[in-house]
Amino acid sequence: MHTGLTHTLDFDRDGKTSGYLSIPFSIDRSPYFQVKIPICLIRNGERPSLLLMAGNHGDEYEGELSLAKLIRRLDPKRIKGRVTILPMANAPAVMAAKRCSPLDGGNLNRAFPGDPSGTPTSRLASFLETELFPRHDVVFDIHSGGTSMEHLPTALVERNTEPDRHRRGLELMRTLGMPYGFVADNGQASPTSMGAARRAGAIGVSGEFGGGGTATVDTMAITARAIDNLMVAVGVVEAPVLSPESKPSAPTRVLSLSRHGQGLYATRRGWFEPAVRLGDGVSAGQLAGWYHDLERLDLAEEALHFAEGGIVLSRRLHTMCEAGDCLLQVAEPVEG
């Protein structure tokens, strides 16, 4: 039993079971408060096994809404093996419409491997890496740009030093049907869910499915298609559940994002006006946008330029910026 988190779930019971992961955490208004994280277990046999999670960051809604629908629609009789669903892994952040937990400021996707005696976010990360992830063959963590960023729809895997597992991860990444994908190389000690999945012996797959702290027709459609495609590829279902009318997608184009020079960062307070759109191809030295100072109306706007070329991957949505904010990112197309 994990000492920092409690539950009454039976992971070996067939059928559909809904419950909570509970983390004791005393707060001012409730001394014996428990953080309640919804979880749904759907089982019809032991293997294959797939964990679907969203809400790692609370203000990324495409996955949260899609997995909530999947809980209601997925019948145990339709599956083979096990599907575990965490629709809002960082539940306090979801309810506060924030990226990080309001209870402890924790960024769950930077908290792994966690600590069973630490803060709520750290205890959750520890349980996921040591107890929940090892029960599954594949872990799919659904992200987006959140409130402050829009992101090109992009699948992601972390590099695995085991060739067969790395090859399988790439296959599953392409299976999602995303227009773009990239391989992250964050090292064995990666504090992300993908690093945790790898250390737990599972294949981790992730992606960015939109942004802006909202959900659109297009981003919900691509999220539903990715979930369905992965479930079929893993073998837990034979046919799509969320997107039965979806059409085949074009092959995934692989990108590389590995250097800080691929980002454009603010160095002082100001207001950013972009000159490019997501998905645009750009070259080194090309105009990226203009930086305005609304406190000095006599100063002309400053032209900002890309240090490296590639495809515009993400853009900050908030026009007002502080030093250190990432304004734009570009990713480099690669072969294979």
Coordinates of C-alpha atoms in Angstrom, one line a residue:
M1 CA 0.0 0.0 0.0
H2 CA 1.3 3.4 -1.0
T3 CA 1.6 5.5 2.2
G4 CA 1.0 8.9 0.7
L5 CA -2.3 8.0 -1.1
T6 CA -5.2 5.8 -0.4
H7 CA -7.9 4.0 -2.5
T8 CA -10.3 1.1 -2.3
L9 CA -10.0 0.0 -5.9
D10 CA -9.7 -3.6 -7.1
F11 CA -7.5 -3.6 -10.2
D12 CA -8.2 -7.2 -10.9
R13 CA -12.0 -6.9 -11.0
D14 CA -13.7 -7.3 -14.4
G15 CA -16.3 -4.7 -15.4
K16 CA -16.4 -0.9 -14.9
T17 CA -15.4 0.6 -11.6
S18 CA -15.4 4.3 -10.8
G19 CA -13.7 5.6 -7.7
Y20 CA -11.1 8.0 -6.3
L21 CA -7.4 8.3 -5.5
S22 CA -7.4 10.1 -2.1
I23 CA -4.5 12.2 -0.8
P24 CA -4.8 13.3 2.9
F25 CA -3.9 17.0 3.1
S26 CA -5.0 19.3 6.0
I27 CA -6.1 22.7 5.0
D28 CA -7.5 25.8 6.9
R29 CA -11.2 25.1 6.2
S30 CA -11.0 21.3 6.6
P31 CA -8.4 19.7 8.9
Y32 CA -9.0 16.2 7.6
F33 CA -9.3 17.1 3.9
Q34 CA -8.6 14.6 1.2
V35 CA -7.7 15.5 -2.4
K36 CA -10.0 13.4 -4.6
I37 CA -8.8 12.4 -8.0
P38 CA -11.4 10.5 -10.1
I39 CA -10.3 7.3 -11.7
C40 CA -12.2 4.7 -13.8
L41 CA -11.2 1.1 -14.3
I42 CA -12.6 -0.8 -17.2
R43 CA -11.5 -4.4 -17.4
N44 CA -12.3 -7.5 -19.5
G45 CA -9.2 -9.7 -18.9
E46 CA -5.6 -8.9 -18.0
R47 CA -3.9 -7.8 -21.3
P48 CA -3.4 -5.6 -23.2
S49 CA -3.5 -2.8 -20.7
L50 CA -3.7 1.0 -21.5
L51 CA -3.7 4.0 -19.2
L52 CA -5.3 7.2 -20.5
M53 CA -4.7 10.4 -18.6
A54 CA -5.4 14.1 -18.9
G55 CA -5.4 17.1 -16.7
N56 CA -1.8 16.7 -15.8
H57 CA -1.9 20.4 -16.3
G58 CA -5.3 21.7 -15.1
D59 CA -6.1 24.2 -17.9
E60 CA -5.6 21.8 -20.8
Y61 CA -9.2 20.7 -21.5
E62 CA -9.2 18.7 -24.7
G63 CA -8.1 15.5 -23.0
E64 CA -10.2 16.1 -19.9
L65 CA -13.4 16.4 -21.8
S66 CA -12.6 13.6 -24.2
L67 CA -11.8 11.1 -21.4
A68 CA -14.9 12.1 -19.5
K69 CA -16.9 11.1 -22.6
L70 CA -15.0 7.9 -22.9
I71 CA -15.8 6.9 -19.4
R72 CA -19.5 7.2 -20.2
R73 CA -19.3 5.5 -23.6
L74 CA -16.8 2.6 -23.2
D75 CA -18.6 -0.7 -22.4
P76 CA -16.4 -3.4 -20.7
K77 CA -18.0 -5.9 -23.1
R78 CA -16.4 -4.0 -26.0
I79 CA -12.9 -4.2 -24.8
K80 CA -10.2 -6.8 -24.4
G81 CA -7.8 -6.3 -21.5
R82 CA -7.8 -3.2 -19.3
V83 CA -8.3 0.5 -19.9
T84 CA -7.7 2.8 -16.9
I85 CA -8.8 6.4 -17.2
L86 CA -7.6 9.4 -15.2
P87 CA -9.6 12.3 -16.7
M88 CA -8.1 15.0 -14.5
A89 CA -4.9 13.7 -12.9
N90 CA -4.1 17.1 -11.2
A91 CA -7.7 17.6 -10.0
P92 CA -7.1 20.6 -7.8
A93 CA -5.5 22.4 -10.8
V94 CA -8.4 21.4 -13.1
M95 CA -10.9 22.9 -10.6
A96 CA -8.9 26.1 -10.3
A97 CA -8.4 26.4 -14.1
K98 CA -4.7 26.6 -13.5
R99 CA -1.6 24.8 -14.9
C100 CA -0.3 23.9 -11.5
S101 CA -2.0 22.8 -8.2
P102 CA -3.3 25.6 -6.0
L103 CA -2.7 23.5 -3.0
D104 CA 1.1 23.3 -3.2
G105 CA 2.1 25.1 -6.5
G106 CA 3.1 21.7 -7.9
N107 CA 3.5 21.1 -11.6
L108 CA 2.7 17.4 -11.9
N109 CA 4.6 17.0 -15.1
R110 CA 7.8 18.2 -13.4
A111 CA 7.2 16.2 -10.2
F112 CA 8.2 12.6 -11.0
P113 CA 9.4 10.3 -9.5
G114 CA 7.8 12.1 -6.6
D115 CA 7.9 11.4 -2.8
P116 CA 5.3 9.3 -0.9
S117 CA 5.7 11.6 2.1
G118 CA 5.9 14.9 0.2
T119 CA 3.3 17.5 -1.0
P120 CA 0.0 16.3 -2.6
T121 CA 1.5 16.7 -6.1
S122 CA 4.7 14.8 -5.1
R123 CA 2.7 12.0 -3.5
L124 CA 0.5 11.6 -6.6
A125 CA 3.6 11.5 -8.8
S126 CA 5.1 8.8 -6.6
F127 CA 1.9 6.7 -6.8
L128 CA 1.6 7.0 -10.5
E129 CA 5.2 6.0 -11.2
T130 CA 5.5 3.2 -8.6
E131 CA 1.9 1.8 -8.5
L132 CA -0.2 2.7 -11.4
F133 CA 2.1 3.0 -14.4
P134 CA 3.7 -0.4 -13.9
R135 CA 0.3 -2.1 -14.3
H136 CA 0.0 -0.9 -17.9
D137 CA 1.7 -1.7 -21.2
V138 CA 1.1 1.8 -22.6
V139 CA 0.6 5.2 -20.9
F140 CA -1.0 8.0 -22.9
D141 CA -0.8 11.5 -21.3
I142 CA -2.9 14.1 -23.2
H143 CA -1.7 17.7 -23.1
S144 CA -2.3 21.0 -24.9
G145 CA -1.0 24.6 -24.7
G146 CA -3.1 25.6 -21.7
T147 CA -4.4 29.1 -21.0
S148 CA -1.3 31.0 -22.2
M149 CA -0.2 29.1 -25.3
E150 CA -1.5 27.7 -28.6
H151 CA 0.3 24.6 -29.9
L152 CA 0.5 22.9 -33.3
P153 CA -1.2 19.5 -32.9
T154 CA 1.8 17.3 -32.2
A155 CA 2.4 13.8 -30.9
L156 CA 5.3 13.1 -28.6
V157 CA 7.4 10.2 -27.3
E158 CA 10.5 10.3 -25.1
R159 CA 13.6 8.5 -26.4
N160 CA 14.0 5.0 -25.0
T161 CA 17.5 3.4 -24.8
E162 CA 15.9 0.0 -25.5
P163 CA 15.7 -0.2 -29.3
D164 CA 12.6 -2.4 -29.5
R165 CA 10.6 -0.3 -27.0
H166 CA 11.7 2.9 -28.7
R167 CA 10.6 1.5 -32.1
R168 CA 7.2 0.5 -30.6
G169 CA 6.9 4.0 -29.1
L170 CA 7.5 5.6 -32.5
E171 CA 4.9 3.2 -34.1
L172 CA 2.3 4.2 -31.5
M173 CA 3.2 7.9 -31.9
R174 CA 2.5 7.7 -35.7
T175 CA -0.7 5.7 -35.0
L176 CA -2.3 8.7 -33.3
G177 CA -2.9 10.3 -36.7
M178 CA -1.3 13.7 -35.7
P179 CA 0.1 15.9 -38.4
Y180 CA 3.3 16.3 -36.5
G181 CA 5.3 14.4 -33.9
F182 CA 8.6 14.7 -32.1
V183 CA 10.9 12.7 -30.0
A184 CA 12.0 14.3 -26.7
D185 CA 15.4 13.4 -25.2
N186 CA 15.1 14.3 -21.5
G187 CA 17.4 11.6 -20.1
Q188 CA 16.8 8.8 -17.6
A189 CA 16.0 11.2 -14.8
S190 CA 13.3 13.0 -16.7
P191 CA 10.7 14.5 -14.3
T192 CA 7.8 14.1 -16.8
S193 CA 5.1 11.5 -17.0
M194 CA 6.8 10.1 -20.1
G195 CA 10.0 9.6 -18.1
A196 CA 8.0 8.0 -15.3
A197 CA 6.3 5.6 -17.7
R198 CA 9.7 4.6 -19.1
R199 CA 11.1 3.9 -15.7
A200 CA 8.0 2.0 -14.8
G201 CA 8.4 -0.4 -17.8
A202 CA 5.6 1.1 -19.8
I203 CA 5.7 2.7 -23.2
G204 CA 4.8 6.4 -22.9
V205 CA 3.0 8.4 -25.6
S206 CA 1.9 12.0 -25.3
G207 CA 1.0 15.0 -27.4
E208 CA -0.2 18.6 -27.6
F209 CA -3.8 18.9 -28.9
G210 CA -4.6 22.6 -28.9
G211 CA -4.4 25.3 -26.3
G212 CA -5.8 28.7 -25.3
G213 CA -7.6 27.2 -22.2
T214 CA -10.5 26.2 -24.5
A215 CA -11.8 23.4 -26.7
T216 CA -12.7 23.7 -30.3
V217 CA -14.4 21.5 -32.9
D218 CA -11.1 20.8 -34.5
T219 CA -9.1 20.2 -31.4
M220 CA -11.7 17.9 -29.9
A221 CA -11.9 15.9 -33.2
I222 CA -8.2 15.4 -33.4
T223 CA -8.1 14.3 -29.7
A224 CA -10.9 11.9 -30.1
R225 CA -9.3 10.4 -33.2
A226 CA -6.0 10.0 -31.4
I227 CA -7.6 8.2 -28.4
D228 CA -9.5 5.9 -30.7
N229 CA -6.5 5.2 -32.9
L230 CA -4.3 4.3 -29.9
M231 CA -6.9 2.0 -28.4
V232 CA -7.2 0.1 -31.6
A233 CA -3.4 -0.1 -32.1
V234 CA -2.9 -1.4 -28.6
G235 CA -5.6 -3.9 -29.1
V236 CA -8.1 -3.0 -26.3
V237 CA -10.9 -2.2 -28.8
E238 CA -11.6 -3.3 -32.4
A239 CA -13.3 -0.1 -33.6
P240 CA -13.4 3.6 -32.8
V241 CA -15.5 4.7 -29.8
L242 CA -15.3 8.5 -29.8
S243 CA -14.9 9.2 -33.5
P244 CA -16.5 6.5 -35.6
E245 CA -16.9 8.9 -38.6
S246 CA -13.2 10.1 -38.7
K247 CA -11.3 9.9 -41.9
P248 CA -7.7 8.5 -42.4
S249 CA -5.0 11.0 -41.6
A250 CA -1.9 11.9 -43.5
P251 CA 1.4 10.5 -42.3
T252 CA 3.0 12.1 -39.3
R253 CA 5.8 14.5 -40.0
V254 CA 8.6 14.1 -37.4
L255 CA 10.1 17.3 -35.9
S256 CA 13.1 18.0 -33.5
L257 CA 12.9 20.4 -30.6
S258 CA 16.2 20.0 -28.7
R259 CA 17.8 23.5 -28.3
H260 CA 16.9 26.6 -26.4
G261 CA 17.9 28.6 -29.5
Q262 CA 14.7 27.3 -31.1
G263 CA 12.7 29.5 -28.8
L264 CA 12.2 33.2 -28.8
Y265 CA 12.1 34.7 -25.3
A266 CA 11.2 38.0 -23.8
T267 CA 14.0 39.9 -22.0
R268 CA 11.8 42.6 -20.4
R269 CA 8.2 43.6 -19.8
G270 CA 6.4 44.3 -23.1
W271 CA 3.6 43.5 -25.5
F272 CA 4.3 41.0 -28.3
E273 CA 2.8 41.2 -31.8
P274 CA 3.5 38.1 -33.9
A275 CA 4.4 38.1 -37.6
V276 CA 3.8 34.4 -38.2
R277 CA 1.2 31.7 -37.7
L278 CA 1.4 28.2 -36.2
G279 CA 2.7 25.8 -38.9
D280 CA 4.5 28.5 -40.9
G281 CA 7.9 27.5 -42.2
V282 CA 10.5 30.1 -41.2
S283 CA 14.2 30.6 -41.7
A284 CA 17.0 31.9 -39.4
G285 CA 17.0 35.7 -39.3
Q286 CA 13.4 36.0 -40.5
L287 CA 11.1 38.5 -38.8
A288 CA 9.2 36.8 -35.9
G289 CA 7.2 39.8 -34.6
W290 CA 7.4 43.1 -32.9
Y291 CA 7.9 44.0 -29.2
H292 CA 6.0 47.0 -28.1
D293 CA 6.4 49.1 -24.9
L294 CA 3.0 50.7 -24.1
E295 CA 4.6 52.5 -21.2
R296 CA 6.9 54.4 -23.6
L297 CA 4.7 55.4 -26.6
D298 CA 7.5 57.5 -28.0
L299 CA 9.6 54.3 -28.6
A300 CA 9.2 52.5 -31.9
E301 CA 8.4 48.8 -31.7
E302 CA 11.4 46.5 -31.7
A303 CA 11.6 43.9 -34.5
L304 CA 12.4 40.4 -33.3
H305 CA 13.9 37.7 -35.5
F306 CA 14.2 33.9 -35.4
A307 CA 17.6 32.6 -34.3
E308 CA 16.9 29.3 -36.1
G309 CA 14.7 28.1 -38.9
G310 CA 12.0 25.4 -38.8
I311 CA 8.2 25.1 -38.4
V312 CA 6.4 27.4 -35.9
L313 CA 5.4 25.0 -33.2
S314 CA 3.9 27.1 -30.5
R315 CA 2.9 30.8 -29.7
R316 CA 2.3 32.7 -26.5
L317 CA -1.3 33.8 -26.5
H318 CA -1.1 36.6 -23.9
T319 CA 0.1 39.7 -25.6
M320 CA 1.5 41.2 -22.4
C321 CA 4.8 39.5 -21.5
E322 CA 7.4 39.5 -18.7
A323 CA 11.1 38.7 -19.0
G324 CA 11.6 35.0 -19.5
D325 CA 8.3 34.3 -21.3
C326 CA 8.6 32.1 -24.3
L327 CA 7.0 34.0 -27.3
L328 CA 7.4 31.5 -30.1
Q329 CA 9.1 28.1 -30.6
V330 CA 10.2 26.5 -33.9
A331 CA 10.9 22.8 -34.5
E332 CA 13.2 21.4 -37.1
P333 CA 11.9 18.8 -39.6
V334 CA 13.8 15.5 -39.5
E335 CA 13.8 12.3 -41.4
G336 CA 12.3 9.1 -40.0

